[in-house]
Short mmCIF file of C-alpha atoms and ligand atoms in Angstrom, two decimals:
data_model
loop_
_atom_site.label_atom_id
_atom_site.label_comp_id
_atom_site.label_asym_id
_atom_site.label_seq_id
_atom_site.Cartn_x
_atom_site.Cartn_y
_atom_site.Cartn_z
CA MET A 25 102.26 99.17 46.48
CA THR A 26 104.12 99.25 49.75
CA HIS A 27 103.94 96.20 51.96
CA GLU A 28 103.29 96.99 55.62
CA TRP A 29 104.93 94.82 58.26
CA GLN A 30 102.83 92.91 60.77
CA PRO A 31 103.35 93.68 64.50
CA GLU A 32 105.51 90.57 65.06
CA THR A 33 107.81 91.72 62.25
CA LEU A 34 107.93 95.29 63.56
CA ALA A 35 109.01 93.94 66.95
CA VAL A 36 111.98 92.19 65.35
CA ARG A 37 112.87 94.64 62.58
CA ALA A 38 111.55 98.17 63.18
CA GLY A 39 113.89 100.89 64.38
CA SER A 40 117.11 98.96 63.70
CA GLU A 41 120.12 100.89 62.42
CA HIS A 42 123.50 99.47 61.60
CA THR A 43 127.05 100.81 61.72
CA ALA A 44 129.72 100.36 59.06
CA TYR A 45 130.81 97.17 60.85
CA GLY A 46 127.65 95.42 59.60
CA GLU A 47 126.60 93.98 62.97
CA ASN A 48 123.28 92.05 62.80
CA SER A 49 122.38 92.55 66.48
CA GLU A 50 121.96 96.23 67.34
CA ALA A 51 125.04 97.91 68.84
CA MET A 52 125.20 99.25 72.37
CA PHE A 53 126.57 102.80 72.35
CA LEU A 54 128.07 103.25 75.81
CA THR A 55 129.26 106.81 75.38
CA SER A 56 128.24 109.90 77.28
CA SER A 57 129.13 112.35 74.50
CA PHE A 58 129.71 112.49 70.73
CA VAL A 59 132.52 114.23 68.83
CA PHE A 60 132.19 116.67 65.93
CA GLU A 61 134.19 117.03 62.70
CA ASN A 62 134.96 120.64 63.50
CA ALA A 63 133.80 123.69 65.44
CA ALA A 64 131.25 124.67 62.80
CA GLN A 65 129.57 121.25 63.00
CA ALA A 66 129.48 121.48 66.80
CA ALA A 67 127.76 124.84 66.47
CA ALA A 68 125.27 123.49 63.92
CA ARG A 69 124.40 120.52 66.15
CA PHE A 70 123.90 122.71 69.21
CA GLY A 71 121.90 125.22 67.17
CA GLY A 72 119.62 122.47 65.85
CA GLN A 73 120.45 123.25 62.19
CA GLU A 74 122.05 119.81 61.81
CA PRO A 75 120.52 116.62 63.23
CA GLY A 76 122.79 114.29 65.17
CA ASN A 77 123.89 113.23 68.60
CA ILE A 78 125.48 115.60 71.08
CA TYR A 79 125.22 114.10 74.53
CA SER A 80 123.47 110.95 75.81
CA ARG A 81 121.14 112.85 78.13
CA PHE A 82 119.66 114.33 74.91
CA THR A 83 119.90 111.40 72.49
CA ASN A 84 121.83 108.14 72.18
CA PRO A 85 121.69 105.81 69.14
CA THR A 86 120.79 102.68 71.16
CA VAL A 87 118.06 104.55 73.04
CA THR A 88 116.80 106.00 69.74
CA MET A 89 116.52 102.50 68.25
CA PHE A 90 114.49 101.39 71.28
CA GLN A 91 112.22 104.45 71.03
CA ASN A 92 111.62 103.92 67.32
CA LYS A 93 110.83 100.23 67.73
CA LEU A 94 108.36 100.86 70.56
CA ALA A 95 106.76 103.75 68.62
CA ALA A 96 106.26 101.44 65.62
CA LEU A 97 104.60 98.83 67.86
CA GLU A 98 102.23 101.34 69.53
CA GLY A 99 101.51 103.14 66.25
CA ALA A 100 102.84 106.37 67.81
CA GLU A 101 104.41 109.34 66.01
CA SER A 102 106.85 109.90 68.83
CA CYS A 103 108.42 108.10 71.80
CA VAL A 104 110.78 109.18 74.56
CA ALA A 105 112.50 106.67 76.84
CA THR A 106 112.95 107.26 80.56
CA SER A 107 114.96 105.82 83.44
CA SER A 108 111.92 104.05 84.95
CA GLY A 109 108.16 103.80 84.61
CA MET A 110 107.72 106.37 87.38
CA ALA A 111 110.07 108.75 85.54
CA ALA A 112 107.81 108.35 82.48
CA ILE A 113 104.75 109.43 84.48
CA LEU A 114 106.64 112.30 86.09
CA ALA A 115 107.98 113.49 82.72
CA ALA A 116 104.51 113.40 81.14
CA VAL A 117 103.08 115.50 83.97
CA MET A 118 106.02 117.92 84.10
CA GLY A 119 105.96 118.36 80.34
CA LEU A 120 102.22 118.89 80.01
CA CYS A 121 100.97 120.44 83.28
CA SER A 122 101.69 123.53 85.36
CA ALA A 123 100.91 124.64 88.90
CA GLY A 124 97.18 125.27 89.18
CA ASP A 125 96.27 122.46 86.77
CA HIS A 126 94.13 119.46 87.61
CA VAL A 127 94.30 115.73 86.85
CA VAL A 128 91.56 113.10 87.07
CA ALA A 129 93.01 109.66 87.81
CA SER A 130 91.64 106.19 88.35
CA ARG A 131 91.69 105.12 92.00
CA SER A 132 92.99 101.70 90.87
CA ILE A 133 96.38 102.76 89.51
CA PHE A 134 99.81 101.50 90.58
CA GLY A 135 100.38 102.36 94.27
CA THR A 136 103.46 104.50 93.64
CA SER A 137 101.56 106.43 90.95
CA VAL A 138 98.92 107.26 93.58
CA GLN A 139 101.70 108.46 95.92
CA LEU A 140 103.18 110.63 93.17
CA PHE A 141 99.89 112.36 92.39
CA ALA A 142 98.48 112.53 95.93
CA ASN A 143 101.58 113.31 98.02
CA ILE A 144 104.28 114.82 95.81
CA LEU A 145 102.76 116.69 92.86
CA THR A 146 100.28 118.40 95.20
CA ARG A 147 103.29 120.23 96.73
CA TRP A 148 103.90 121.77 93.30
CA GLY A 149 100.33 122.92 92.87
CA LEU A 150 98.93 120.06 90.80
CA GLU A 151 95.66 118.75 92.17
CA THR A 152 94.37 115.22 91.44
CA THR A 153 90.87 113.84 91.87
CA PHE A 154 90.67 110.04 92.13
CA VAL A 155 87.59 108.29 90.70
CA SER A 156 86.36 104.78 90.00
CA LEU A 157 87.95 103.18 86.94
CA THR A 158 84.66 101.73 85.75
CA ASP A 159 82.28 104.67 86.37
CA PRO A 160 82.25 107.00 83.30
CA ASP A 161 79.86 109.43 85.06
CA ALA A 162 82.38 109.92 87.87
CA TRP A 163 85.05 110.93 85.31
CA LYS A 164 82.60 113.37 83.70
CA ALA A 165 81.68 114.87 87.06
CA ALA A 166 85.31 115.21 88.20
CA ALA A 167 86.49 117.15 85.13
CA LYS A 168 87.01 120.90 85.61
CA ALA A 169 88.01 123.86 83.44
CA ASN A 170 91.66 123.38 84.47
CA THR A 171 91.73 119.58 83.95
CA LYS A 172 94.69 118.75 81.72
CA LEU A 173 94.97 114.96 81.97
CA PHE A 174 92.87 111.85 82.55
CA PHE A 175 95.14 109.09 83.89
CA VAL A 176 94.14 105.43 83.72
CA GLU A 177 95.47 101.87 83.88
CA THR A 178 93.51 99.06 82.28
CA PRO A 179 93.27 96.25 83.30
CA SER A 180 93.69 97.34 86.91
CA ASN A 181 95.93 95.83 89.53
CA PRO A 182 95.15 93.49 91.32
CA LEU A 183 91.43 93.04 90.48
CA THR A 184 91.82 93.22 86.67
CA GLU A 185 88.94 95.67 86.19
CA VAL A 186 88.70 97.11 82.69
CA CYS A 187 87.58 100.52 81.41
CA ASP A 188 86.34 101.37 77.93
CA ILE A 189 89.28 103.38 76.52
CA ASN A 190 87.20 104.67 73.61
CA GLU A 191 84.46 106.01 75.87
CA LEU A 192 86.92 107.56 78.34
CA ALA A 193 88.82 109.25 75.48
CA ASP A 194 85.57 110.92 74.37
CA ILE A 195 84.86 112.14 77.92
CA ALA A 196 88.42 113.47 78.25
CA HIS A 197 88.30 115.27 74.91
CA ASN A 198 84.91 116.84 75.66
CA ALA A 199 86.47 118.17 78.87
CA GLY A 200 89.46 119.55 76.94
CA ALA A 201 91.84 117.03 78.53
CA LEU A 202 94.23 114.41 77.18
CA LEU A 203 93.77 110.72 78.01
CA VAL A 204 96.89 109.00 79.37
CA VAL A 205 96.89 105.19 79.46
CA ASP A 206 99.51 103.24 81.41
CA ASN A 207 99.79 100.24 79.06
CA CYS A 208 102.25 98.31 81.19
CA PHE A 209 100.06 95.24 81.80
CA CYS A 210 99.02 94.59 78.20
CA THR A 211 101.91 96.02 76.15
CA PRO A 212 101.23 96.81 72.46
CA ALA A 213 101.17 93.06 71.81
CA LEU A 214 97.74 92.89 73.47
CA GLN A 215 96.33 96.44 73.49
CA LYS A 216 96.93 99.60 71.45
CA PRO A 217 95.43 102.56 73.34
CA LEU A 218 96.25 105.18 70.67
CA ASP A 219 94.10 103.26 68.16
CA LEU A 220 91.29 103.37 70.75
CA GLY A 221 91.44 107.17 71.09
CA ALA A 222 93.99 107.70 73.88
CA ASP A 223 96.50 110.55 73.47
CA ILE A 224 99.44 109.37 75.55
CA ILE A 225 100.83 105.96 76.48
CA ILE A 226 102.99 105.33 79.52
CA HIS A 227 105.18 102.26 79.86
CA SER A 228 107.15 100.75 82.66
CA ALA A 229 109.61 98.87 80.42
CA THR A 230 110.75 97.20 83.63
CA LYS A 231 107.89 94.73 83.25
CA TYR A 232 106.96 92.86 80.06
CA ILE A 233 109.15 94.90 77.68
CA ASP A 234 112.21 93.59 79.49
CA GLY A 235 110.35 90.38 80.27
CA GLN A 236 113.07 88.84 82.40
CA GLY A 237 113.24 91.15 85.40
CA ARG A 238 116.64 92.75 84.75
CA CYS A 239 116.45 96.50 84.06
CA LEU A 240 114.39 99.54 85.03
CA GLY A 241 113.05 101.78 82.29
CA GLY A 242 110.02 103.53 80.90
CA ALA A 243 108.59 105.41 77.94
CA VAL A 244 106.07 108.09 76.97
CA LEU A 245 104.42 107.89 73.54
CA GLY A 246 102.00 109.99 71.52
CA LYS A 247 101.75 112.62 68.80
CA LYS A 248 104.90 114.62 68.09
CA ALA A 249 103.45 117.88 69.42
CA VAL A 250 102.39 116.20 72.69
CA ILE A 251 105.73 114.47 73.27
CA GLU A 252 107.89 117.52 72.44
CA PRO A 253 107.46 119.23 75.86
CA VAL A 254 107.89 115.87 77.61
CA TYR A 255 111.23 115.45 75.83
CA GLY A 256 112.09 119.04 76.77
CA PHE A 257 111.64 118.17 80.44
CA LEU A 258 113.64 114.93 80.13
CA ARG A 259 116.71 116.32 78.40
CA THR A 260 116.85 119.17 80.91
CA ALA A 261 115.95 117.41 84.16
CA GLY A 262 117.75 114.18 83.25
CA PRO A 263 115.72 111.02 84.07
CA THR A 264 116.58 109.51 80.68
CA MET A 265 117.21 105.87 79.78
CA SER A 266 120.74 104.45 79.82
CA ALA A 267 122.10 102.92 76.61
CA PHE A 268 122.69 99.60 78.36
CA ASN A 269 119.08 99.35 79.53
CA ALA A 270 117.81 100.42 76.09
CA TRP A 271 119.81 97.59 74.53
CA VAL A 272 118.26 95.05 76.93
CA PHE A 273 114.76 96.39 76.13
CA LEU A 274 115.47 96.31 72.37
CA LYS A 275 116.24 92.61 72.71
CA GLY A 276 113.16 92.16 74.91
CA LEU A 277 110.85 93.70 72.32
CA GLU A 278 111.99 91.20 69.66
CA THR A 279 110.28 88.39 71.58
CA LEU A 280 107.37 90.42 73.02
CA HIS A 281 104.58 88.81 70.99
CA VAL A 282 105.59 85.19 71.59
CA ARG A 283 106.10 85.89 75.28
CA MET A 284 102.78 87.71 75.78
CA GLU A 285 100.95 84.95 73.95
CA ALA A 286 102.57 82.30 76.16
CA HIS A 287 101.98 84.35 79.35
CA ALA A 288 98.29 84.75 78.48
CA ARG A 289 97.85 81.09 77.52
CA ASN A 290 99.31 80.04 80.89
CA ALA A 291 97.24 82.64 82.76
CA LEU A 292 93.97 81.51 81.16
CA ALA A 293 94.76 77.85 81.91
CA LEU A 294 95.64 78.69 85.52
CA ALA A 295 92.57 80.93 86.01
CA THR A 296 90.31 78.18 84.60
CA TRP A 297 91.89 75.63 86.95
CA LEU A 298 91.66 77.98 89.97
CA GLU A 299 87.92 78.47 89.41
CA GLN A 300 87.45 74.73 89.97
CA GLN A 301 89.46 74.42 93.21
CA PRO A 302 87.66 73.98 96.56
CA GLY A 303 90.08 76.40 98.30
CA VAL A 304 89.18 79.28 95.97
CA GLU A 305 86.27 81.65 96.53
CA ARG A 306 86.49 83.77 93.37
CA VAL A 307 88.89 84.35 90.45
CA TYR A 308 89.53 87.71 88.75
CA TYR A 309 90.85 87.38 85.20
CA PRO A 310 89.52 89.25 82.12
CA GLY A 311 89.98 86.16 79.93
CA LEU A 312 87.39 84.20 81.93
CA ALA A 313 83.75 84.18 80.82
CA SER A 314 82.86 84.82 84.51
CA HIS A 315 84.66 88.21 84.48
CA PRO A 316 81.97 90.94 84.57
CA GLN A 317 83.69 92.83 81.73
CA HIS A 318 84.83 89.83 79.70
CA ALA A 319 83.22 91.13 76.48
CA LEU A 320 84.72 94.63 76.79
CA ALA A 321 88.14 93.18 77.69
CA LEU A 322 88.23 91.01 74.60
CA LYS A 323 86.98 93.89 72.44
CA GLN A 324 89.98 96.07 73.27
CA GLN A 325 92.58 93.47 74.28
CA LYS A 326 93.89 90.53 72.26
CA SER A 327 93.67 88.28 75.34
CA GLY A 328 93.17 88.43 79.10
CA GLY A 329 96.85 89.10 79.70
CA ALA A 330 99.18 87.62 82.29
CA ILE A 331 97.90 88.95 85.63
CA LEU A 332 95.20 87.25 87.68
CA SER A 333 94.05 87.35 91.27
CA PHE A 334 91.76 85.25 93.43
CA ASP A 335 90.14 85.17 96.86
CA VAL A 336 91.10 82.12 98.90
CA LYS A 337 88.73 80.74 101.52
CA GLY A 338 89.97 81.58 105.02
CA GLY A 339 91.21 85.17 104.70
CA GLN A 340 94.74 86.39 105.33
CA GLN A 341 95.82 83.28 107.22
CA ALA A 342 94.89 81.01 104.33
CA ALA A 343 96.43 83.40 101.77
CA TRP A 344 99.75 83.51 103.64
CA ARG A 345 99.68 79.70 104.11
CA LEU A 346 99.25 79.27 100.34
CA ILE A 347 102.07 81.71 99.54
CA ASP A 348 104.41 80.08 102.07
CA ALA A 349 103.63 76.61 100.72
CA THR A 350 104.90 77.48 97.22
CA LYS A 351 108.30 76.02 96.36
CA MET A 352 108.80 77.48 92.89
CA ILE A 353 106.76 80.66 92.37
CA SER A 354 108.70 83.77 93.47
CA ILE A 355 107.28 85.64 96.47
CA THR A 356 107.68 89.19 95.18
CA ALA A 357 105.44 92.10 94.24
CA ASN A 358 107.14 92.54 90.86
CA LEU A 359 105.57 91.34 87.62
CA GLY A 360 106.34 90.98 83.94
CA ASP A 361 108.96 88.29 84.42
CA ALA A 362 109.40 84.83 82.88
CA LYS A 363 109.28 83.69 86.52
CA SER A 364 105.77 83.58 87.99
CA THR A 365 105.36 85.81 91.03
CA ILE A 366 102.89 85.64 93.91
CA THR A 367 101.89 88.40 96.31
CA HIS A 368 99.34 89.25 99.03
CA PRO A 369 98.16 92.78 98.05
CA ALA A 370 96.49 93.66 101.38
CA THR A 371 99.79 93.38 103.31
CA THR A 372 102.24 94.47 100.57
CA THR A 373 101.34 96.63 97.55
CA HIS A 374 98.17 97.98 99.21
CA SER A 375 99.27 97.94 102.88
CA ARG A 376 99.43 101.76 102.95
CA VAL A 377 95.77 101.96 101.96
CA SER A 378 93.39 102.03 104.97
CA PRO A 379 91.46 98.79 105.66
CA GLU A 380 88.18 100.63 104.88
CA ALA A 381 89.45 101.96 101.54
CA ARG A 382 90.83 98.51 100.73
CA ALA A 383 87.50 96.88 101.45
CA ALA A 384 85.71 99.52 99.34
CA ALA A 385 88.10 98.76 96.48
CA GLY A 386 87.33 95.04 96.81
CA ILE A 387 90.83 94.07 97.93
CA GLY A 388 90.02 91.52 100.60
CA ASP A 389 92.32 89.89 103.15
CA GLY A 390 92.13 86.60 101.26
CA LEU A 391 93.14 88.09 97.91
CA VAL A 392 96.23 86.67 96.21
CA ARG A 393 97.74 88.01 92.97
CA ILE A 394 99.79 85.95 90.55
CA ALA A 395 101.68 87.38 87.58
CA VAL A 396 101.77 84.20 85.53
CA GLY A 397 105.19 83.45 84.05
CA LEU A 398 106.44 81.04 81.43
CA GLU A 399 106.89 77.85 83.50
CA HIS A 400 104.90 74.74 82.50
CA ILE A 401 101.26 74.99 83.63
CA ASP A 402 101.45 71.60 85.41
CA ASP A 403 104.29 72.88 87.61
CA LEU A 404 102.33 76.05 88.46
CA LYS A 405 99.30 73.97 89.49
CA ALA A 406 101.52 71.65 91.55
CA ASP A 407 102.97 74.66 93.40
CA LEU A 408 99.42 75.74 94.36
CA ALA A 409 98.24 72.24 95.29
CA LEU A 410 97.08 73.47 98.72
CA LEU A 411 94.01 74.90 96.94
CA THR A 412 92.85 71.44 95.84
CA GLN A 413 91.97 70.55 99.45
C1 PLP B 9 105.77 99.01 87.85
C2 PLP B 9 104.75 99.92 87.33
C3 PLP B 9 104.99 101.29 87.20
C4 PLP B 9 106.29 101.94 87.64
O1 PLP B 9 107.37 101.47 86.89
P1 PLP B 9 108.89 101.45 87.45
O2 PLP B 9 109.64 101.01 86.24
O3 PLP B 9 108.92 100.50 88.60
O4 PLP B 9 109.20 102.83 87.86
C5 PLP B 9 103.99 102.08 86.68
N1 PLP B 9 102.81 101.55 86.30
C6 PLP B 9 102.54 100.24 86.42
C7 PLP B 9 101.23 99.72 85.98
C8 PLP B 9 103.49 99.38 86.94
O5 PLP B 9 103.20 98.07 87.08
#
């Protein structure tokens, strides 16, 4: 009988390799190229007859350890690391689509992802139809004969809407398309999209995989045959992950489960408290019983996660007053950090969206988003004390 490791153990132990020096912490291989024993070995490596490293744009041992650890956590056959989350999305599209193909994407994806699909990839002949995250019929209706990918993020940012990954995977497969899930918000500690029927996972490692706001990176995961062309694009075009960043992410993954559990515990406590404050109109957090998709969220996620948003009474003026009154929480649009961050979506992350489209998406002028960090809950509440009045 073989004993299978639990996820927490995989995060600490999976993917590790050790050199002859016997180091316990994984080594950082800062080298652009690798040397060969002789000319014949060089030829065999280049010809693919012998496995091994050639050049760090193709493979690097530290990056490989990171890829193998993340693959073990997501239950994926294959993983390729990229220089950023956006590079992961670009590589997936470049590897799997051609000019004349079509993508169906959720309207509620990361703003830069919208820009990539709507403004850049269109110039290369890839058309994208944007639909509502939570309307399965709209996905069905948008699919065409040339649809290659369904692209989704769940929970969404900033309103934390959730889609049924299982159901969407069925719709995608019936349409002959692959389902891509950007799993940046939940990480494999809270949600495993491949187990729910998705074909491809995208990560911005910049967020919770790093966990302390230091490095940019990303990853694409899935079956070997699906990832092969994505890797082909990466090693040729070059947006691969640096060994230094891979080493930081390797260390980040070791503590992923304890961090995500602590983030979610803090977020639920803060969301519960916010719901009771006179200055708050409405709270959006999948871990709350008041969330319209609470049951679905807890069916496919281990917890509500770390991101919440809320409408303050008094619109933009009140939202800005609240943000400016904070003394501790960082005013920044980033997330996935030990430090809690606060942002006003209507004038930052979603300022390029027209006021009408924003209103239709439910992003009001009084909406505030907090990515809840690892500070003590009492100090977070104290920093938002304006809401108690
Ligand atoms: C940040 C983010 C990205 C892009 O990642 P970068 O590492 O900044 O390129 C993609 N998707 C989601 C959900 C994100 O939050």
